[in-house]
Short mmCIF file of C-alpha atoms in Angstrom, two decimals:
data_model
loop_
_atom_site.label_atom_id
_atom_site.label_comp_id
_atom_site.label_asym_id
_atom_site.label_seq_id
_atom_site.Cartn_x
_atom_site.Cartn_y
_atom_site.Cartn_z
CA ILE A 1 0.23 -0.68 11.59
CA MET A 2 2.56 -0.49 8.62
CA GLY A 3 2.45 2.13 5.90
CA CYS A 4 4.34 1.72 2.66
CA ASP A 5 4.80 3.45 -0.66
CA ILE A 6 7.19 3.02 -3.56
CA ASP A 7 7.85 6.79 -3.48
CA ALA A 8 10.27 7.81 -0.71
CA ARG A 9 8.83 11.34 -0.69
CA MET A 10 5.35 9.98 0.07
CA VAL A 11 6.77 7.90 2.92
CA GLU A 12 8.35 11.02 4.42
CA ILE A 13 5.09 12.95 4.08
CA ALA A 14 3.20 10.10 5.76
CA LYS A 15 5.73 10.06 8.61
CA ALA A 16 5.32 13.81 9.11
CA ASN A 17 1.52 13.47 9.10
CA ALA A 18 1.68 10.66 11.65
CA GLN A 19 3.98 12.76 13.83
CA ALA A 20 1.60 15.72 13.64
CA ALA A 21 -1.32 13.45 14.56
CA GLY A 22 0.57 12.02 17.53
CA VAL A 23 0.54 8.45 16.23
CA ALA A 24 4.05 8.11 14.80
CA GLY A 25 4.98 5.57 17.47
CA ASP A 26 2.14 3.31 16.36
CA ILE A 27 3.10 3.06 12.69
CA THR A 28 6.09 1.55 10.92
CA PHE A 29 6.80 3.12 7.52
CA LYS A 30 8.65 1.46 4.65
CA GLN A 31 9.56 2.42 1.14
CA MET A 32 8.68 -0.65 -0.89
CA ARG A 33 6.81 -1.95 -3.91
CA VAL A 34 3.47 -3.68 -3.40
CA GLN A 35 5.02 -6.70 -5.12
CA ASP A 36 7.38 -7.08 -2.14
CA LEU A 37 4.62 -7.25 0.47
CA ARG A 38 4.76 -10.51 2.44
CA SER A 39 3.31 -11.54 5.78
CA ASP A 40 3.08 -14.68 7.85
CA LYS A 41 0.22 -13.23 9.89
CA ILE A 42 -3.02 -15.24 9.75
CA ASN A 43 -5.27 -12.18 9.77
CA GLY A 44 -4.80 -8.61 8.68
CA VAL A 45 -6.28 -5.68 6.83
CA ILE A 46 -4.92 -4.06 3.69
CA ILE A 47 -6.10 -0.59 2.74
CA SER A 48 -4.59 0.54 -0.53
CA ASN A 49 -4.84 3.73 -2.56
CA PRO A 50 -3.05 2.71 -5.75
CA PRO A 51 -2.15 5.29 -8.38
CA TYR A 52 -4.71 5.95 -11.08
CA GLY A 53 -5.51 8.51 -13.75
CA GLU A 54 -2.75 11.08 -14.09
CA ARG A 55 -0.78 9.37 -11.30
CA LEU A 56 -0.34 6.34 -13.58
CA SER A 57 0.65 7.06 -17.15
CA ASP A 58 -1.51 4.60 -19.12
CA ASP A 59 -4.14 1.87 -19.05
CA ALA A 60 -1.50 -0.84 -19.52
CA GLY A 61 0.23 0.37 -16.35
CA VAL A 62 -3.03 0.18 -14.41
CA THR A 63 -3.73 -3.33 -15.68
CA LYS A 64 -0.23 -4.50 -14.78
CA LEU A 65 -0.34 -2.96 -11.30
CA TYR A 66 -3.77 -4.41 -10.49
CA SER A 67 -2.67 -7.83 -11.73
CA GLU A 68 0.41 -7.68 -9.50
CA MET A 69 -1.71 -6.57 -6.55
CA GLY A 70 -3.98 -9.57 -7.12
CA GLN A 71 -1.00 -11.93 -7.12
CA VAL A 72 0.34 -10.41 -3.89
CA PHE A 73 -3.02 -10.33 -2.10
CA ALA A 74 -4.26 -13.79 -3.22
CA PRO A 75 -2.23 -15.77 -0.65
CA LEU A 76 -3.63 -13.56 2.13
CA LYS A 77 -6.96 -15.39 2.01
CA THR A 78 -8.08 -14.56 5.57
CA TRP A 79 -7.18 -10.87 5.27
CA SER A 80 -9.64 -8.08 4.53
CA LYS A 81 -8.70 -5.96 1.53
CA PHE A 82 -9.97 -2.48 0.71
CA ILE A 83 -8.82 -0.81 -2.51
CA LEU A 84 -9.61 2.87 -3.15
CA THR A 85 -10.24 3.49 -6.84
CA SER A 86 -11.64 6.35 -8.88
#
């Protein structure tokens, strides 16, 4: 399992939560942009909770982010993808 976020503070919070839940050894955390996600694995699962509303400043930002996510996820044809939106 890998968890990633562009915000270093969120990565640290996720690490602390994993530690408290006793699963820290099962998860690798990285600070990274979704645009930098790459994998050579044939199968996988992506669960994403992208920023929205007040967490993202404007509609243009949402459109750009979702477009970039589509470009990153498109090559992962055999992967399952779950995107949490509001």
